[in-house]
Amino acid sequence: MKRNVPLFITALGGFTLIIAYFIPATQGWGEVAAIWFDILASIAFILGGGNLLKIHLKKVSDKSAGWAYSAITLAAFLTTLFVGLGKVGVNPNPQYPEYSLSGHYREIGSPFWWLYEYAFKPLTATMFAMLAFYISSAAFRAFRAKNLEAILLLGTAFIILLGRTFAGVYLTAWFPDWMSGLKIENLTVFIMSVFNTAGNRAIMIGIALGVASTSLKVLLGVDRSYLGSGED
Amino acid sequence: MYEFLKDLDKRWIFLLMFLCVTIPIYVIAKTGKSFPEVPTVLSEAVFQAVEDLGQGDPVLLSFDFDPASEGELGPMATAFVRHCAEKKVKMYFMALWPVGPQMIDDAIAKVIHSDFPSLVYGEDYVNLGFKPGNEGVIKVIVTDMRELYTTDDIGTSINDIPMMKNIHSVQDFDLVINVSAGYAGTKEWVQYGSTPYPDKIKIVAGCTGVQAPLLYPYIPNQLPGLLGAIKGAAEYEKLVIDKYGGNDPDPKYLEAKRRMGPQLVAHLLIILLIILANYIYFVEKKSGVSV
Amino acid sequence: MNRETLISVSLLAVGAIFIIGRVLFSEYGMGKAYVQAVEVRSSGSEEDLSWTKYESTTQRKYHEAVKKDPDQNDYQFSLSRTLGIWVAALFTLFILSFLYKDNPLYKIAESVVVGVSAAYWMVVGFWTTIVPNLLGKLSPGWIKSWAMPGLDTEAELLYLVPLVMGVMLLWRLAPQGTWISRWPLAFIIGTTAGIRLIGFLHADFLGQIRNTIMSLIVITPETGFDLWESVKNIIIVIGVLSSIVYFFFSIEHKGYVGKTAKLGIWFLMITFGAAFGYTVMGRIALLAIRIEFLLNDWLWLIDPSNIRI
C-alpha cells in the first residue's frame, strides 16, 4: 500500500494528461489534473519554508557550528512571513475599505515590499553578478587550445565575443562589400543561425528522447527512485 | 612574464573585471556617449511582430524573470511595454516566476504610469499576476485561462474586468511576448503554446545570454523572433526609439545601449585572459612542464 | 596582523572615509530617497474614507517643489526608503566581499537571503494560489468575507482532493509517517512526466525533425537559385545528422561512422563556443546593473537618467 498506491497515482496522473492530449473529449480531465498540480506546487512552497524552519531550528537548539547564522536566517524568515501573510502596513482595497486584508500583499511602501526591494532584490542580484568574476577567472584557468576541437571552441567564442559588441563592427568595418559576409557581426549571425542551430538541434533531439524514455519509465513503474528507500 | 602570470592570484583578475565594468559605466554616464547599435534579423523580426499589431489587439506579456536577471531583461521588458503602449494594444501581464509580478510592477510604473498616464487599468492593461506550476500553468491556460485566473493580481474578479470579456484562453491573444530568464520560460511557452497550436498562438521572446543559443533551433517555425541577451535588448531599444523616441529620447529607454559599453570592455578582457592563459600553456608545453 | 587582514582593514577604512566625506561635504549628500504623497479615496464605502500612499519620486522634483513652496508636504524625504538604499548597498558590498575572502559579513548576507526568499515564496504562493484557487473554490463565501471581497466563484467540492493531497504533502515535515507524503509526490511526478513526455516529443523531437527537413536547393521567385541559402541549409542538415551520429554510442565510432562522428564533434564544439560567448555576455550585464546601483542610487556619482540636481 505504501508503495503500490503511489505507483498507481503516478501512472493515473501521467496517463490522464497524455490521453487528454489525444482525445479531445477527455481534455477536461487533463485540465483538472494540471490545476491540481498547480495548487500542489504552491503548497510545495510552504513545504520548502517549513523544511527550512525545521532544519534551522534544530541547528539553533543543538547549538551546532554556525548556529548564529541559522538564527539570522530564522529571524529573516519569520519577519518576512509575518509581514507578508499578515499584510502588515498594507492599505485596504479602495473598493472595499472595510476589509483590512483586501489590499495587495505587494503594495509599494509596505514592509513586505521593503524587504523585497532592499533585501531580497540586491542580495539575489549580487549573488548572480558574482558569476561575471568567476567566468573571468575560469577564462584564465581553464580554456587551453590543446587540440583542434578546443581551437574551434575558442575561435568561435572569440568571434561571438567580438561580434556581439561594437569592437567587432569596428575591427572589420574596412572590409569591402564583396567581403561583407566575413565581417565579424555577419559571421556571428551565420555561426548562430547555422552551426549553433545544427548543434543545438541535435542535442535537443537527444534530450527529447531521454525525457521521453525517463518519463515512460516513471509512468510504467520501472523507475521508482522518487519513492525513496522504502524503509518506512 | 610567464612566472608572473603562472602564480597570479585570481583576486587580481576579479579586480580587473570590476574595473573593466565600473570605469566604462562611469565614463558613459558622465559623457552621455555610447556605442552605435545595428539591429540584426531576429531583433527586426520581434519588432515587426509588434508593429504588425493593430490598435486594441490583445497581447499577452509574460514576464518570467527575477531581479537576478534584471540587468539583461529589464531593458527588454521596458522596451516591450513602451512599444505596446505606443501601438495602443491591450496589454495582459502575467508571470510564471514568483518574483515576476514585481518585474511587471516596475515596468508598469516606469513606462505606463510615467509616460502613458491616460491608459486605464482594466481597460488598456491588466496584471493577472503569478501562478505556480511552471509548464502546468501554460498547459491549463492555453485552453482555459479563467479556471486558473479567477481574479487579477489585486483581487478583482475576472468577470469585473472589461478587457477580460473576450479572453478565455491564450489562443485569444494576437501575440504572446515572453521575457524569460530560464525555467519556466520561453522553451516551455514554445513546447506547450506555439507548437501544439501553431496557427493560434504566436510567440516572440527576449531571453538571457545563457538561454539564447538553446532557443535557436525553434527559429523561425515555432519562435519567429528572439532577443538574445543585452545585445538583443539594445538592438530592440534602437528600433523602438528610432520609430517612437523622437530626437531626445528619455535615458530610461536607453539602458541596454549604455550597458553595451562595459560589455565591450569586459569582452576584450575575457579575450585577453584566454590569450594569456594559452601563452602560459604553450610556454609550459615547450619547456616540457606538465600542465 | 597578516597581509590579507591588513588589506581588508585598509580597504574598509578608505571606503568609510570616502563615504563619510561624501555624506558630510557634498552639496546634496548621497543615497537619499524621496516620495510623493498621494491621497487615495475609498470608492466602495458609505463613509468617506481616505488614506495616503507614498510613490517614489526624484530628488530633482523634491527640490523643485521645495523651492516653489518651502512649506509643502506633498514631496518628502523618505527615511525608510533611504535606510533601504543603504541596507541594499551594504548587502551588495557584503556579498562582493566574498571575492576577496570568505568572511562573517558575507555569511550574514547569505543567511538573510535564504530566510527572506523562502518566506517570500511562501507568501506569494499563499496569496496568489492557495487563497483564490483552493480556499476560494472550496469556500468562496468565507474567503469573500475577509480576504477577497471581489471574489466571484461558485463552490466546487472537487477541490477537496488537492486540499487533502496538500495536507498529505505537508506531512513530510512530521517526525512519523513521512510515507504519507509519497501520494501527492507521486501525483506531482506523474503529472510532470505526462506533461513533459508530450511537450518534449512534440516540440523538441518531431518539431526539430520537421524544422530540419529543409530545401537543399533553394529557388526563390525573385532571384531564382539562391546559392547562399542552399549552402546554409545543406550545412544545417549535415550538422544535425553528424551531431546525432556522434551521440549514437551503441555503434563503435570507426570507419565512416567515426569520420561522421568527428564532424559532429566539430559542429558541437562550435555550438559550445557560441554558448560560452553568450554566457559571458549574460553574466557581465548582471554585474553592470549592480555597479550602476552602487554608483547611481547609493553613491550619487553618476546620474544617467538625469533625475538629480
Short mmCIF file of C-alpha atoms in Angstrom, two decimals, chain B residues 99-196:
data_model
loop_
_atom_site.label_atom_id
_atom_site.label_comp_id
_atom_site.label_asym_id
_atom_site.label_seq_id
_atom_site.Cartn_x
_atom_site.Cartn_y
_atom_site.Cartn_z
CA VAL B 99 9.02 37.46 -8.39
CA GLY B 100 7.76 38.12 -11.93
CA PRO B 101 4.88 40.34 -10.68
CA GLN B 102 7.44 42.69 -9.13
CA MET B 103 9.07 43.00 -12.56
CA ILE B 104 5.63 43.73 -14.01
CA ASP B 105 5.02 46.41 -11.34
CA ASP B 106 8.39 48.00 -12.18
CA ALA B 107 7.69 48.08 -15.93
CA ILE B 108 4.19 49.49 -15.40
CA ALA B 109 5.47 52.20 -13.05
CA LYS B 110 8.42 53.07 -15.27
CA VAL B 111 6.53 53.24 -18.59
CA ILE B 112 2.75 53.35 -18.23
CA HIS B 113 2.32 55.46 -15.08
CA SER B 114 5.14 57.76 -16.08
CA ASP B 115 4.69 58.27 -19.84
CA PHE B 116 1.21 56.92 -20.66
CA PRO B 117 -0.94 58.10 -17.72
CA SER B 118 -4.06 58.11 -19.91
CA LEU B 119 -4.06 54.30 -20.06
CA VAL B 120 -6.70 52.90 -17.74
CA TYR B 121 -6.16 49.78 -15.65
CA GLY B 122 -8.75 47.15 -16.54
CA GLU B 123 -9.42 48.70 -19.95
CA ASP B 124 -5.98 49.16 -21.53
CA TYR B 125 -3.79 46.96 -19.35
CA VAL B 126 -4.27 44.38 -16.62
CA ASN B 127 -1.90 42.48 -14.33
CA LEU B 128 -3.03 38.88 -13.88
CA GLY B 129 -0.10 38.07 -11.60
CA PHE B 130 1.75 34.86 -10.82
CA LYS B 131 0.53 31.28 -10.62
CA PRO B 132 2.83 28.41 -9.56
CA GLY B 133 3.15 25.26 -11.62
CA ASN B 134 5.57 26.29 -14.40
CA GLU B 135 4.57 24.43 -17.56
CA GLY B 136 1.46 23.21 -15.72
CA VAL B 137 0.17 26.78 -15.83
CA ILE B 138 0.75 27.07 -19.57
CA LYS B 139 -0.92 23.69 -20.10
CA VAL B 140 -4.09 24.98 -18.40
CA ILE B 141 -4.26 28.49 -19.81
CA VAL B 142 -3.77 27.51 -23.46
CA THR B 143 -7.28 26.04 -23.30
CA ASP B 144 -8.95 27.62 -20.27
CA MET B 145 -7.46 30.71 -18.67
CA ARG B 146 -10.40 31.64 -16.45
CA GLU B 147 -10.29 28.37 -14.48
CA LEU B 148 -6.88 29.34 -13.08
CA TYR B 149 -7.10 33.14 -13.18
CA THR B 150 -10.28 33.81 -11.22
CA THR B 151 -9.03 37.25 -10.17
CA ASP B 152 -6.34 39.63 -11.29
CA ASP B 153 -3.22 40.24 -9.20
CA ILE B 154 -5.01 42.75 -6.94
CA GLY B 155 -8.03 40.52 -6.25
CA THR B 156 -10.63 41.95 -8.63
CA SER B 157 -12.84 39.27 -10.11
CA ILE B 158 -12.01 38.48 -13.74
CA ASN B 159 -15.66 38.95 -14.62
CA ASP B 160 -15.44 42.59 -13.44
CA ILE B 161 -12.51 43.48 -15.69
CA PRO B 162 -13.80 44.86 -19.02
CA MET B 163 -10.80 43.83 -21.10
CA MET B 164 -11.10 40.19 -19.98
CA LYS B 165 -14.56 39.88 -21.52
CA ASN B 166 -13.48 38.10 -24.73
CA ILE B 167 -10.45 36.35 -23.31
CA HIS B 168 -10.91 32.69 -22.44
CA SER B 169 -7.54 31.19 -23.28
CA VAL B 170 -4.11 32.08 -24.65
CA GLN B 171 -5.45 31.29 -28.13
CA ASP B 172 -7.49 34.51 -27.94
CA PHE B 173 -4.36 36.67 -27.94
CA ASP B 174 -2.85 38.02 -31.17
CA LEU B 175 0.68 37.80 -29.81
CA VAL B 176 2.47 36.39 -26.78
CA ILE B 177 5.57 38.30 -25.69
CA ASN B 178 7.72 36.35 -23.28
CA VAL B 179 10.66 37.75 -21.33
CA SER B 180 12.43 34.75 -19.89
CA ALA B 181 15.35 34.06 -17.56
CA GLY B 182 15.26 30.26 -17.55
CA TYR B 183 12.83 27.57 -16.38
CA ALA B 184 9.90 28.10 -16.73
CA GLY B 185 10.18 30.41 -19.73
CA THR B 186 10.42 30.62 -23.50
CA LYS B 187 11.18 26.94 -24.00
CA GLU B 188 8.03 25.95 -22.11
CA TRP B 189 5.95 28.56 -23.94
CA VAL B 190 7.15 27.09 -27.25
CA GLN B 191 6.64 23.48 -26.11
CA TYR B 192 3.13 23.94 -24.70
CA GLY B 193 1.96 27.05 -26.56
CA SER B 194 3.12 27.65 -30.12
CA THR B 195 3.95 24.01 -31.01
CA PRO B 196 0.56 22.41 -30.25
#
